[in-house]
mmCIF file of C-alpha atoms in Angstrom:
data_model
loop_
_atom_site.group_PDB
_atom_site.id
_atom_site.type_symbol
_atom_site.label_atom_id
_atom_site.label_comp_id
_atom_site.label_asym_id
_atom_site.label_seq_id
_atom_site.Cartn_x
_atom_site.Cartn_y
_atom_site.Cartn_z
ATOM 1 C CA MET A 1267 -0.157 0.204 -0.336
ATOM 2 C CA SER A 1268 1.077 3.361 -1.045
ATOM 3 C CA HIS A 1269 2.325 5.815 2.280
ATOM 4 C CA PRO A 1270 -0.818 8.217 2.772
ATOM 5 C CA SER A 1271 1.701 11.047 2.140
ATOM 6 C CA ALA A 1272 1.132 9.744 -1.415
ATOM 7 C CA ALA A 1273 -2.464 9.829 -1.384
ATOM 8 C CA LEU A 1274 -4.557 13.297 -1.614
ATOM 9 C CA PRO A 1275 -5.089 15.263 1.874
ATOM 10 C CA SER A 1276 -7.082 16.928 0.373
ATOM 11 C CA PRO A 1277 -11.111 16.065 1.376
ATOM 12 C CA THR A 1278 -12.666 18.394 -0.897
ATOM 13 C CA SER A 1279 -10.033 17.853 -3.097
ATOM 14 C CA ALA A 1280 -12.094 13.750 -2.651
ATOM 15 C CA ARG A 1281 -15.794 14.661 -2.854
ATOM 16 C CA LEU A 1282 -15.133 16.797 -5.808
ATOM 17 C CA SER A 1283 -13.904 14.164 -7.715
ATOM 18 C CA VAL A 1284 -16.662 11.600 -6.207
ATOM 19 C CA GLY A 1285 -19.236 14.735 -7.527
ATOM 20 C CA PHE A 1286 -17.461 14.939 -10.783
ATOM 21 C CA ALA A 1287 -18.136 11.482 -11.585
ATOM 22 C CA TRP A 1288 -21.944 10.723 -9.861
ATOM 23 C CA VAL A 1289 -22.684 13.780 -12.672
ATOM 24 C CA GLY A 1290 -20.570 12.023 -15.366
ATOM 25 C CA HIS A 1291 -22.689 8.994 -15.313
ATOM 26 C CA SER A 1292 -25.226 10.828 -15.497
ATOM 27 C CA LEU A 1293 -24.472 13.110 -18.577
ATOM 28 C CA MET A 1294 -22.151 9.921 -20.387
ATOM 29 C CA HIS A 1295 -25.562 7.708 -20.091
ATOM 30 C CA ILE A 1296 -27.737 11.108 -21.437
ATOM 31 C CA VAL A 1297 -25.177 11.708 -24.972
ATOM 32 C CA SER A 1298 -24.187 8.981 -25.691
ATOM 33 C CA ALA A 1299 -28.090 7.817 -25.791
ATOM 34 C CA LEU A 1300 -29.581 10.946 -27.140
ATOM 35 C CA PHE A 1301 -29.297 9.414 -31.046
ATOM 36 C CA LEU A 1302 -31.499 6.362 -30.525
ATOM 37 C CA THR A 1303 -34.515 8.731 -30.693
ATOM 38 C CA ILE A 1304 -33.842 11.988 -32.893
ATOM 39 C CA VAL A 1305 -33.316 8.682 -34.736
ATOM 40 C CA LEU A 1306 -37.178 8.343 -34.928
ATOM 41 C CA ALA A 1307 -37.666 11.957 -35.790
ATOM 42 C CA LEU A 1308 -34.945 11.901 -38.134
ATOM 43 C CA GLU A 1309 -36.652 9.007 -40.407
ATOM 44 C CA THR A 1310 -39.417 11.508 -41.413
ATOM 45 C CA GLU A 1311 -36.711 14.432 -42.358
ATOM 46 C CA TRP A 1312 -34.721 12.588 -43.365
ATOM 47 C CA LYS A 1313 -36.458 10.476 -45.497
ATOM 48 C CA LEU A 1314 -34.260 6.994 -44.381
ATOM 49 C CA SER A 1315 -36.010 4.237 -42.839
ATOM 50 C CA TYR A 1316 -34.599 2.823 -39.929
ATOM 51 C CA ASP A 1317 -33.014 0.240 -39.485
ATOM 52 C CA GLU A 1318 -30.890 2.790 -42.254
ATOM 53 C CA LEU A 1319 -30.853 4.998 -39.820
ATOM 54 C CA ILE A 1320 -29.524 3.232 -36.548
ATOM 55 C CA ARG A 1321 -26.398 1.611 -38.069
ATOM 56 C CA LEU A 1322 -24.883 5.506 -38.037
ATOM 57 C CA TRP A 1323 -24.950 4.772 -34.549
ATOM 58 C CA THR A 1324 -22.492 1.227 -35.127
ATOM 59 C CA LEU A 1325 -19.500 3.156 -35.301
ATOM 60 C CA GLY A 1326 -19.947 5.659 -32.470
ATOM 61 C CA ALA A 1327 -20.747 2.594 -29.551
ATOM 62 C CA PHE A 1328 -17.649 0.747 -31.245
ATOM 63 C CA MET A 1329 -16.052 3.108 -30.376
ATOM 64 C CA ILE A 1330 -17.601 3.676 -26.924
ATOM 65 C CA GLY A 1331 -15.809 0.133 -26.394
ATOM 66 C CA LEU A 1332 -12.069 0.904 -28.573
ATOM 67 C CA GLY A 1333 -10.881 3.677 -26.497
ATOM 68 C CA ALA A 1334 -11.888 1.725 -23.426
ATOM 69 C CA PRO A 1335 -8.709 0.252 -22.597
ATOM 70 C CA LEU A 1336 -6.316 2.774 -24.080
ATOM 71 C CA ALA A 1337 -8.644 5.941 -21.571
ATOM 72 C CA GLY A 1338 -7.845 3.077 -18.096
ATOM 73 C CA TRP A 1339 -4.437 3.125 -19.160
ATOM 74 C CA LEU A 1340 -4.048 6.291 -19.704
ATOM 75 C CA GLY A 1341 -5.891 7.306 -16.387
ATOM 76 C CA ASP A 1342 -3.657 4.975 -14.578
ATOM 77 C CA ARG A 1343 -0.854 6.932 -16.145
ATOM 78 C CA TRP A 1344 -1.189 9.690 -16.662
ATOM 79 C CA SER A 1345 -4.751 11.355 -14.895
ATOM 80 C CA SER A 1346 -7.984 10.664 -14.295
ATOM 81 C CA ALA A 1347 -9.576 14.196 -12.862
ATOM 82 C CA GLY A 1348 -7.234 14.549 -16.103
ATOM 83 C CA MET A 1349 -9.321 12.060 -17.826
ATOM 84 C CA ILE A 1350 -12.443 12.934 -17.048
ATOM 85 C CA ALA A 1351 -12.528 16.387 -18.310
ATOM 86 C CA VAL A 1352 -11.105 15.558 -21.796
ATOM 87 C CA PHE A 1353 -13.954 13.199 -21.344
ATOM 88 C CA TYR A 1354 -16.639 15.748 -20.684
ATOM 89 C CA LEU A 1355 -15.114 18.226 -23.386
ATOM 90 C CA MET A 1356 -14.486 15.492 -26.165
ATOM 91 C CA THR A 1357 -18.374 13.724 -25.433
ATOM 92 C CA GLY A 1358 -20.280 17.374 -25.600
ATOM 93 C CA GLY A 1359 -17.973 18.723 -28.575
ATOM 94 C CA GLY A 1360 -19.212 15.217 -31.277
ATOM 95 C CA ALA A 1361 -22.986 16.853 -29.475
ATOM 96 C CA VAL A 1362 -22.484 19.819 -30.738
ATOM 97 C CA LEU A 1363 -21.035 19.125 -34.100
ATOM 98 C CA ALA A 1364 -23.960 15.615 -34.849
ATOM 99 C CA GLY A 1365 -26.673 18.606 -34.110
ATOM 100 C CA LEU A 1366 -25.098 20.555 -36.321
ATOM 101 C CA SER A 1367 -24.471 17.978 -39.132
ATOM 102 C CA ASP A 1368 -25.601 18.850 -42.726
ATOM 103 C CA GLY A 1369 -26.019 14.704 -43.912
ATOM 104 C CA PRO A 1370 -25.710 10.652 -42.110
ATOM 105 C CA GLU A 1371 -21.775 11.116 -43.256
ATOM 106 C CA MET A 1372 -21.609 14.161 -40.786
ATOM 107 C CA LEU A 1373 -23.517 13.253 -38.535
ATOM 108 C CA MET A 1374 -21.586 9.493 -38.499
ATOM 109 C CA TRP A 1375 -18.264 10.967 -37.495
ATOM 110 C CA SER A 1376 -19.776 13.754 -34.985
ATOM 111 C CA LEU A 1377 -21.844 10.638 -33.063
ATOM 112 C CA ALA A 1378 -18.195 8.492 -33.918
ATOM 113 C CA LEU A 1379 -16.647 11.945 -31.635
ATOM 114 C CA LEU A 1380 -19.010 11.466 -29.881
ATOM 115 C CA GLY A 1381 -18.495 7.634 -28.529
ATOM 116 C CA LEU A 1382 -14.696 7.932 -27.971
ATOM 117 C CA GLY A 1383 -15.028 10.327 -25.477
ATOM 118 C CA ALA A 1384 -17.773 8.359 -23.736
ATOM 119 C CA SER A 1385 -15.435 5.564 -24.083
ATOM 120 C CA ILE A 1386 -13.457 7.747 -20.800
ATOM 121 C CA TYR A 1387 -15.886 7.716 -18.438
ATOM 122 C CA HIS A 1388 -16.372 4.212 -17.118
ATOM 123 C CA PRO A 1389 -12.606 2.892 -17.570
ATOM 124 C CA VAL A 1390 -11.475 5.765 -15.641
ATOM 125 C CA GLY A 1391 -14.823 7.284 -13.919
ATOM 126 C CA MET A 1392 -14.801 4.661 -11.933
ATOM 127 C CA ALA A 1393 -11.528 3.498 -10.823
ATOM 128 C CA TRP A 1394 -11.623 7.074 -9.842
ATOM 129 C CA MET A 1395 -14.534 7.396 -7.967
ATOM 130 C CA MET A 1396 -12.560 3.590 -6.171
ATOM 131 C CA ALA A 1397 -9.630 5.710 -4.635
ATOM 132 C CA ASN A 1398 -11.371 8.628 -3.363
ATOM 133 C CA ALA A 1399 -14.662 6.714 -1.741
ATOM 134 C CA GLU A 1400 -14.652 5.843 1.717
ATOM 135 C CA ASN A 1401 -17.304 3.700 1.571
ATOM 136 C CA ARG A 1402 -17.577 1.747 -1.249
ATOM 137 C CA GLY A 1403 -21.136 -0.036 -1.382
ATOM 138 C CA LYS A 1404 -23.041 3.689 -0.970
ATOM 139 C CA ALA A 1405 -20.774 5.547 -3.865
ATOM 140 C CA MET A 1406 -20.543 3.206 -5.815
ATOM 141 C CA GLY A 1407 -25.030 2.364 -5.503
ATOM 142 C CA TRP A 1408 -25.004 5.669 -5.759
ATOM 143 C CA LEU A 1409 -22.980 6.430 -8.764
ATOM 144 C CA GLY A 1410 -25.682 3.325 -10.417
ATOM 145 C CA LEU A 1411 -28.367 5.569 -9.627
ATOM 146 C CA PHE A 1412 -27.455 8.609 -11.523
ATOM 147 C CA GLY A 1413 -25.722 6.109 -14.651
ATOM 148 C CA THR A 1414 -29.611 4.130 -14.115
ATOM 149 C CA PHE A 1415 -30.803 9.048 -13.604
ATOM 150 C CA GLY A 1416 -28.753 9.449 -16.997
ATOM 151 C CA VAL A 1417 -30.572 6.204 -19.066
ATOM 152 C CA ALA A 1418 -33.749 7.380 -18.086
ATOM 153 C CA THR A 1419 -33.628 10.858 -18.627
ATOM 154 C CA ALA A 1420 -32.169 10.572 -22.173
ATOM 155 C CA ALA A 1421 -35.292 9.663 -23.901
ATOM 156 C CA VAL A 1422 -36.914 11.837 -22.375
ATOM 157 C CA VAL A 1423 -34.659 14.549 -22.752
ATOM 158 C CA ALA A 1424 -34.494 13.535 -26.497
ATOM 159 C CA GLY A 1425 -37.568 13.527 -27.168
ATOM 160 C CA SER A 1426 -38.380 16.923 -25.213
ATOM 161 C CA LEU A 1427 -36.013 18.680 -26.761
ATOM 162 C CA THR A 1428 -36.869 17.917 -30.345
ATOM 163 C CA GLN A 1429 -40.224 17.947 -30.043
ATOM 164 C CA TRP A 1430 -40.503 21.690 -28.579
ATOM 165 C CA LEU A 1431 -37.171 23.131 -30.600
ATOM 166 C CA ASN A 1432 -35.415 20.023 -33.387
ATOM 167 C CA TRP A 1433 -33.621 17.742 -33.852
ATOM 168 C CA ARG A 1434 -30.960 19.779 -33.316
ATOM 169 C CA MET A 1435 -30.476 20.997 -30.170
ATOM 170 C CA ALA A 1436 -31.739 17.956 -28.484
ATOM 171 C CA PHE A 1437 -27.759 17.563 -29.372
ATOM 172 C CA ILE A 1438 -26.383 21.250 -28.288
ATOM 173 C CA ILE A 1439 -27.797 21.384 -26.005
ATOM 174 C CA PRO A 1440 -26.458 18.563 -23.414
ATOM 175 C CA GLY A 1441 -23.205 18.731 -25.100
ATOM 176 C CA ALA A 1442 -23.253 22.416 -24.612
ATOM 177 C CA ILE A 1443 -23.239 21.327 -20.680
ATOM 178 C CA CYS A 1444 -21.365 18.836 -21.240
ATOM 179 C CA LEU A 1445 -18.545 21.346 -22.362
ATOM 180 C CA VAL A 1446 -18.867 23.991 -19.745
ATOM 181 C CA LEU A 1447 -18.551 21.295 -17.065
ATOM 182 C CA GLY A 1448 -14.845 20.065 -19.029
ATOM 183 C CA VAL A 1449 -13.631 23.861 -18.687
ATOM 184 C CA VAL A 1450 -15.355 24.208 -14.878
ATOM 185 C CA LEU A 1451 -13.130 21.230 -13.706
ATOM 186 C CA ALA A 1452 -9.824 21.070 -16.496
ATOM 187 C CA LEU A 1453 -9.933 25.176 -13.851
ATOM 188 C CA LEU A 1454 -10.820 23.111 -10.282
ATOM 189 C CA MET A 1455 -7.519 20.652 -11.527
ATOM 190 C CA MET A 1456 -4.960 23.785 -12.469
ATOM 191 C CA SER A 1457 -5.581 26.059 -8.966
ATOM 192 C CA GLY A 1458 -5.531 22.343 -7.387
ATOM 193 C CA VAL A 1459 -8.648 22.322 -6.092
ATOM 194 C CA VAL A 1460 -9.084 19.298 -7.289
ATOM 195 C CA GLN A 1461 -6.201 16.600 -8.005
ATOM 196 C CA ASP A 1462 -5.381 12.720 -7.709
ATOM 197 C CA ARG A 1463 -5.318 9.974 -5.602
ATOM 198 C CA HIS A 1464 -2.951 7.688 -5.937
ATOM 199 C CA ALA A 1465 -4.110 5.373 -2.806
ATOM 200 C CA ASP A 1466 -7.199 3.942 -2.341
ATOM 201 C CA VAL A 1467 -9.211 5.624 0.277
ATOM 202 C CA LYS A 1468 -9.837 1.804 1.640
ATOM 203 C CA PRO A 1469 -7.472 -1.047 1.088
ATOM 204 C CA GLN A 1470 -9.307 -3.894 -0.111
ATOM 205 C CA PRO A 1471 -7.290 -7.628 1.484
ATOM 206 C CA LYS A 1472 -5.316 -9.531 -1.910
ATOM 207 C CA PRO A 1473 -7.656 -12.252 -3.468
ATOM 208 C CA SER A 1474 -5.207 -15.370 -4.905
ATOM 209 C CA ARG A 1475 -3.694 -15.349 -8.284
ATOM 210 C CA GLY A 1476 -6.156 -19.223 -9.093
ATOM 211 C CA ASP A 1477 -9.338 -16.729 -8.152
ATOM 212 C CA VAL A 1478 -7.949 -14.018 -10.241
ATOM 213 C CA VAL A 1479 -7.262 -15.662 -13.191
ATOM 214 C CA ARG A 1480 -11.155 -17.658 -12.267
ATOM 215 C CA ALA A 1481 -12.591 -14.903 -12.184
ATOM 216 C CA PHE A 1482 -11.411 -12.730 -14.937
ATOM 217 C CA PHE A 1483 -12.714 -15.612 -17.390
ATOM 218 C CA VAL A 1484 -15.705 -15.786 -15.650
ATOM 219 C CA LEU A 1485 -16.375 -12.011 -15.715
ATOM 220 C CA SER A 1486 -15.399 -11.635 -19.619
ATOM 221 C CA LEU A 1487 -17.949 -14.438 -20.432
ATOM 222 C CA THR A 1488 -21.081 -12.560 -17.873
ATOM 223 C CA MET A 1489 -20.174 -9.301 -18.443
ATOM 224 C CA VAL A 1490 -19.802 -9.794 -23.237
ATOM 225 C CA CYS A 1491 -23.990 -11.274 -22.093
ATOM 226 C CA ALA A 1492 -25.125 -8.896 -20.223
ATOM 227 C CA GLY A 1493 -22.916 -5.346 -22.279
ATOM 228 C CA LEU A 1494 -25.134 -7.474 -25.113
ATOM 229 C CA ILE A 1495 -28.354 -7.484 -23.583
ATOM 230 C CA PHE A 1496 -27.828 -3.006 -21.814
ATOM 231 C CA ASN A 1497 -27.506 -2.004 -25.194
ATOM 232 C CA ALA A 1498 -29.762 -3.977 -27.375
ATOM 233 C CA MET A 1499 -32.767 -3.313 -24.616
ATOM 234 C CA GLN A 1500 -31.709 0.253 -24.836
ATOM 235 C CA VAL A 1501 -31.265 0.753 -29.034
ATOM 236 C CA VAL A 1502 -35.284 -0.514 -29.603
ATOM 237 C CA LEU A 1503 -37.187 0.151 -26.500
ATOM 238 C CA PRO A 1504 -38.086 3.349 -28.265
ATOM 239 C CA LYS A 1505 -39.249 1.090 -31.293
ATOM 240 C CA LEU A 1506 -40.599 -1.010 -29.302
ATOM 241 C CA PHE A 1507 -42.762 0.934 -27.078
ATOM 242 C CA GLU A 1508 -43.797 2.682 -30.728
ATOM 243 C CA ALA A 1509 -44.529 -0.338 -32.212
ATOM 244 C CA ARG A 1510 -46.237 -2.448 -29.477
ATOM 245 C CA LEU A 1511 -48.369 1.170 -27.457
ATOM 246 C CA GLY A 1512 -48.363 3.389 -30.757
ATOM 247 C CA GLY A 1513 -51.775 4.006 -30.275
ATOM 248 C CA TRP A 1514 -51.189 5.043 -26.880
ATOM 249 C CA LEU A 1515 -48.201 7.351 -27.166
ATOM 250 C CA GLY A 1516 -49.910 10.009 -29.632
ATOM 251 C CA THR A 1517 -47.633 10.661 -33.546
ATOM 252 C CA GLY A 1518 -44.425 12.802 -31.247
ATOM 253 C CA THR A 1519 -41.183 11.611 -30.119
ATOM 254 C CA LEU A 1520 -42.548 12.940 -26.459
ATOM 255 C CA GLY A 1521 -44.939 10.285 -25.983
ATOM 256 C CA VAL A 1522 -42.547 7.516 -26.270
ATOM 257 C CA GLY A 1523 -38.789 9.075 -24.974
ATOM 258 C CA GLY A 1524 -41.727 10.002 -21.411
ATOM 259 C CA LEU A 1525 -42.499 6.354 -21.525
ATOM 260 C CA VAL A 1526 -38.916 5.029 -21.568
ATOM 261 C CA THR A 1527 -38.244 7.234 -19.421
ATOM 262 C CA ALA A 1528 -40.390 6.127 -16.719
ATOM 263 C CA VAL A 1529 -38.937 2.378 -17.343
ATOM 264 C CA TYR A 1530 -35.310 3.630 -16.633
ATOM 265 C CA LEU A 1531 -36.620 5.350 -13.857
ATOM 266 C CA ILE A 1532 -38.302 2.450 -12.224
ATOM 267 C CA SER A 1533 -35.501 1.545 -12.168
ATOM 268 C CA ALA A 1534 -33.403 4.145 -9.678
ATOM 269 C CA LEU A 1535 -34.379 2.685 -5.558
ATOM 270 C CA PRO A 1536 -33.503 -0.909 -6.843
ATOM 271 C CA GLN A 1537 -29.672 0.170 -8.484
ATOM 272 C CA MET A 1538 -29.385 1.956 -4.252
ATOM 273 C CA VAL A 1539 -30.424 -1.808 -3.241
ATOM 274 C CA GLY A 1540 -27.833 -3.098 -5.352
ATOM 275 C CA GLY A 1541 -24.849 -1.495 -3.474
ATOM 276 C CA VAL A 1542 -25.774 -2.168 0.070
ATOM 277 C CA LEU A 1543 -27.171 -6.088 -1.269
ATOM 278 C CA ALA A 1544 -22.744 -5.853 -3.204
ATOM 279 C CA ASP A 1545 -21.566 -4.075 0.409
ATOM 280 C CA ARG A 1546 -23.744 -6.858 2.593
ATOM 281 C CA HIS A 1547 -23.422 -10.283 0.765
ATOM 282 C CA SER A 1548 -22.267 -12.025 -1.253
ATOM 283 C CA LEU A 1549 -21.188 -10.087 -4.283
ATOM 284 C CA LYS A 1550 -20.843 -13.792 -6.997
ATOM 285 C CA ARG A 1551 -24.530 -14.621 -5.207
ATOM 286 C CA VAL A 1552 -26.335 -10.676 -5.748
ATOM 287 C CA TYR A 1553 -24.443 -11.134 -9.308
ATOM 288 C CA MET A 1554 -26.116 -14.782 -9.997
ATOM 289 C CA LEU A 1555 -29.731 -13.997 -8.789
ATOM 290 C CA CYS A 1556 -29.841 -10.732 -11.081
ATOM 291 C CA LEU A 1557 -28.948 -12.764 -13.998
ATOM 292 C CA LEU A 1558 -31.293 -15.275 -13.096
ATOM 293 C CA ALA A 1559 -33.794 -13.264 -12.529
ATOM 294 C CA GLN A 1560 -33.756 -12.124 -16.334
ATOM 295 C CA ILE A 1561 -34.040 -15.269 -17.963
ATOM 296 C CA PRO A 1562 -38.068 -15.508 -17.987
ATOM 297 C CA LEU A 1563 -38.262 -11.664 -18.612
ATOM 298 C CA MET A 1564 -36.616 -11.400 -21.550
ATOM 299 C CA ALA A 1565 -38.886 -14.184 -22.998
ATOM 300 C CA ALA A 1566 -42.125 -11.948 -21.751
ATOM 301 C CA VAL A 1567 -40.856 -9.226 -23.178
ATOM 302 C CA ALA A 1568 -40.664 -10.500 -26.316
ATOM 303 C CA VAL A 1569 -44.200 -11.886 -26.585
ATOM 304 C CA LEU A 1570 -46.278 -9.220 -24.524
ATOM 305 C CA ALA A 1571 -48.122 -5.513 -25.575
ATOM 306 C CA ASP A 1572 -49.063 -3.325 -24.144
ATOM 307 C CA VAL A 1573 -49.926 -3.305 -20.111
ATOM 308 C CA PRO A 1574 -47.884 -6.250 -19.525
ATOM 309 C CA LEU A 1575 -45.021 -5.433 -22.083
ATOM 310 C CA VAL A 1576 -44.541 -1.699 -19.785
ATOM 311 C CA ALA A 1577 -44.166 -3.851 -17.064
ATOM 312 C CA ALA A 1578 -42.178 -6.670 -17.796
ATOM 313 C CA ALA A 1579 -39.858 -4.389 -19.856
ATOM 314 C CA ALA A 1580 -39.326 -2.437 -16.043
ATOM 315 C CA PHE A 1581 -38.416 -5.560 -14.845
ATOM 316 C CA VAL A 1582 -36.034 -6.557 -16.994
ATOM 317 C CA VAL A 1583 -34.041 -3.219 -16.638
ATOM 318 C CA ILE A 1584 -34.191 -3.244 -12.237
ATOM 319 C CA ALA A 1585 -32.424 -7.035 -13.516
ATOM 320 C CA SER A 1586 -29.964 -5.637 -15.383
ATOM 321 C CA GLN A 1587 -29.052 -2.190 -13.589
ATOM 322 C CA THR A 1588 -29.613 -3.806 -9.829
ATOM 323 C CA GLN A 1589 -27.063 -6.370 -10.816
ATOM 324 C CA ILE A 1590 -23.849 -3.532 -11.701
ATOM 325 C CA PRO A 1591 -22.867 -2.596 -8.229
ATOM 326 C CA ALA A 1592 -22.108 -6.531 -7.867
ATOM 327 C CA GLU A 1593 -20.062 -6.435 -11.163
ATOM 328 C CA ASN A 1594 -18.026 -4.112 -10.358
ATOM 329 C CA MET A 1595 -17.270 -4.358 -7.201
ATOM 330 C CA LEU A 1596 -16.886 -7.850 -8.069
ATOM 331 C CA LEU A 1597 -13.609 -6.589 -10.717
ATOM 332 C CA ALA A 1598 -12.183 -4.027 -8.455
ATOM 333 C CA ARG A 1599 -12.399 -7.111 -5.741
ATOM 334 C CA TYR A 1600 -10.001 -9.025 -8.994
ATOM 335 C CA THR A 1601 -7.938 -6.166 -9.330
ATOM 336 C CA PRO A 1602 -4.515 -5.107 -7.845
ATOM 337 C CA ASP A 1603 -6.102 -0.883 -7.764
ATOM 338 C CA LYS A 1604 -2.605 0.400 -9.560
ATOM 339 C CA HIS A 1605 -4.400 -1.185 -12.361
ATOM 340 C CA ARG A 1606 -8.092 -0.482 -12.133
ATOM 341 C CA GLY A 1607 -7.872 1.828 -14.732
ATOM 342 C CA LEU A 1608 -7.206 -0.872 -17.296
ATOM 343 C CA ALA A 1609 -9.105 -3.736 -15.815
ATOM 344 C CA PHE A 1610 -12.493 -1.330 -16.261
ATOM 345 C CA GLY A 1611 -11.000 -0.176 -19.667
ATOM 346 C CA ALA A 1612 -11.037 -3.982 -20.311
ATOM 347 C CA LYS A 1613 -14.403 -4.745 -19.216
ATOM 348 C CA TYR A 1614 -16.314 -1.534 -20.812
ATOM 349 C CA ILE A 1615 -14.439 -2.404 -24.513
ATOM 350 C CA LEU A 1616 -16.486 -5.896 -23.650
ATOM 351 C CA SER A 1617 -19.585 -5.069 -22.633
ATOM 352 C CA PHE A 1618 -20.138 -1.551 -24.608
ATOM 353 C CA GLY A 1619 -17.823 -3.363 -27.303
ATOM 354 C CA ALA A 1620 -21.240 -5.765 -27.456
ATOM 355 C CA GLY A 1621 -23.037 -1.877 -28.398
ATOM 356 C CA PRO A 1622 -22.122 -1.878 -31.822
ATOM 357 C CA LEU A 1623 -23.202 -5.782 -32.040
ATOM 358 C CA ALA A 1624 -26.744 -4.887 -30.406
ATOM 359 C CA VAL A 1625 -27.266 -2.791 -33.425
ATOM 360 C CA GLN A 1626 -26.589 -4.250 -35.878
ATOM 361 C CA LEU A 1627 -28.573 -7.593 -34.189
ATOM 362 C CA VAL A 1628 -31.902 -5.192 -33.825
ATOM 363 C CA ALA A 1629 -31.178 -3.168 -37.261
ATOM 364 C CA TRP A 1630 -31.301 -7.174 -38.662
ATOM 365 C CA VAL A 1631 -33.837 -8.700 -36.727
ATOM 366 C CA TYR A 1632 -35.792 -5.844 -37.529
ATOM 367 C CA GLU A 1633 -34.952 -6.133 -41.182
ATOM 368 C CA ARG A 1634 -36.391 -10.062 -41.694
ATOM 369 C CA THR A 1635 -39.233 -10.233 -39.039
ATOM 370 C CA GLY A 1636 -40.570 -6.162 -38.667
ATOM 371 C CA GLU A 1637 -40.808 -6.968 -35.125
ATOM 372 C CA PHE A 1638 -38.409 -7.455 -31.695
ATOM 373 C CA THR A 1639 -39.540 -11.096 -29.984
ATOM 374 C CA MET A 1640 -36.543 -13.007 -31.683
ATOM 375 C CA LEU A 1641 -34.648 -10.697 -30.349
ATOM 376 C CA TYR A 1642 -35.450 -10.836 -27.074
ATOM 377 C CA LEU A 1643 -35.938 -14.774 -27.021
ATOM 378 C CA THR A 1644 -31.936 -14.563 -28.063
ATOM 379 C CA LEU A 1645 -31.638 -12.395 -25.269
ATOM 380 C CA SER A 1646 -32.611 -14.321 -22.551
ATOM 381 C CA ALA A 1647 -30.563 -17.469 -23.734
ATOM 382 C CA LEU A 1648 -27.674 -15.198 -23.268
ATOM 383 C CA ALA A 1649 -28.836 -14.120 -20.066
ATOM 384 C CA ALA A 1650 -28.903 -17.947 -18.888
ATOM 385 C CA ILE A 1651 -25.470 -18.011 -20.467
ATOM 386 C CA ALA A 1652 -24.454 -15.656 -17.494
ATOM 387 C CA PHE A 1653 -26.064 -16.850 -14.754
ATOM 388 C CA ALA A 1654 -24.082 -20.695 -16.855
ATOM 389 C CA ALA A 1655 -20.651 -18.550 -15.912
ATOM 390 C CA ALA A 1656 -21.063 -17.024 -12.608
ATOM 391 C CA LEU A 1657 -22.857 -20.206 -10.787
ATOM 392 C CA LEU A 1658 -17.939 -20.278 -11.775
ATOM 393 C CA LEU A 1659 -16.736 -17.029 -10.244
ATOM 394 C CA PRO A 1660 -15.033 -18.273 -6.606
ATOM 395 C CA ASP A 1661 -16.276 -17.277 -3.406
ATOM 396 C CA ASP A 1662 -16.247 -13.467 -2.642
ATOM 397 C CA ARG A 1663 -16.483 -14.051 0.834
ATOM 398 C CA ARG A 1664 -13.612 -16.296 1.790
ATOM 399 C CA LYS A 1665 -11.281 -13.515 2.531
ATOM 400 C CA ALA A 1666 -10.873 -11.330 5.795
ATOM 401 C CA GLU A 1667 -11.652 -7.113 5.607
ATOM 402 C CA PRO A 1668 -8.969 -4.915 5.511
ATOM 403 C CA VAL A 1669 -7.861 -4.454 8.762
ATOM 404 C CA ALA A 1670 -6.031 -0.920 7.250
ATOM 405 C CA GLU A 1671 -6.712 2.396 8.500
ATOM 406 C CA PRO A 1672 -8.425 4.340 6.043
ATOM 407 C CA LEU A 1673 -7.571 7.955 4.217
ATOM 408 C CA PRO A 1674 -8.810 11.078 4.479
ATOM 409 C CA ALA A 1675 -11.685 10.460 1.437
ATOM 410 C CA ALA A 1676 -15.505 11.764 0.691
ATOM 411 C CA GLU A 1677 -18.408 10.262 2.658
#
């Protein structure tokens, strides 16, 4: 363990770091999902089909995964706080350029820049927050809550701004907010108010090499499956609701966006519960139960319509969001703190790298069938594979709790 002098001396810096990490989680999910609702307006304005337009996000989704390991490595080697400032600036810049696009090609490249910026958040932001937070479970629960809020509000932000202003402002306004926060964080770093922490506030016991290797292979498989499920669900939900609930929601994007938002907001409290459960119970058990629940729920979404469809979709989102704190804490549990940014980068090249596969899967299924029954049956099978793999995780409750004195940190 590093000497305390190597770590951040300032509780203010720790609190600001955790705060910027929480807000960044919301904005990352909002900005990277704007297009998924805006695309419904572009179908009319640009006279292109849904499958043609949704493919414009393939490169951006790919960049979210591709950039993650490099971002994590730079966060470990250079500066976590600096990389988060770059995240805000690059993601915001990409969104503003997307709003200024004059055709599909410029939109595709703008979304690619946005995706590359967004790739920085998860590997760097989570490692940054874990180093600065004393109560990891509580902080991870709040981090998850902010992320869920971002996922939940993305559709209604995009839908309302598109309907009340236009689709361009639906990109530009959230992008401008990111740019402002990036400048503020950079100024706080330059003034020394926010600094990097180079040692964990709350050290953890070292797992055996065998457990590390086993956890690596198991989590690699479960995170690919979870990434495909999450990305496909987020991509398709606006279109699914438009198709199966169209009569209820009117003709604009606001009704669809609002219902998607409601479904994701329902999972906000369970996300906090997931953080508490991950603190108090076996991480493996919490993770497995969340994966198990998704198997029948996903199959139900495949065949339901109207109110039962909305309920089943909400329960799928609850289960998938509740598992996230346990998954992240399992990854941190089996990774040395000096390589944690790289480890989270590897996670997100697996889970978000599944994004372009999910986009192509959604487009392929819709192009051939005109609906999404087969898609959700496939996602149910992926949940079953992930659950079977999770049975092989090491028992994370075998080791003793760390006894080292904690360093000053944010609550």
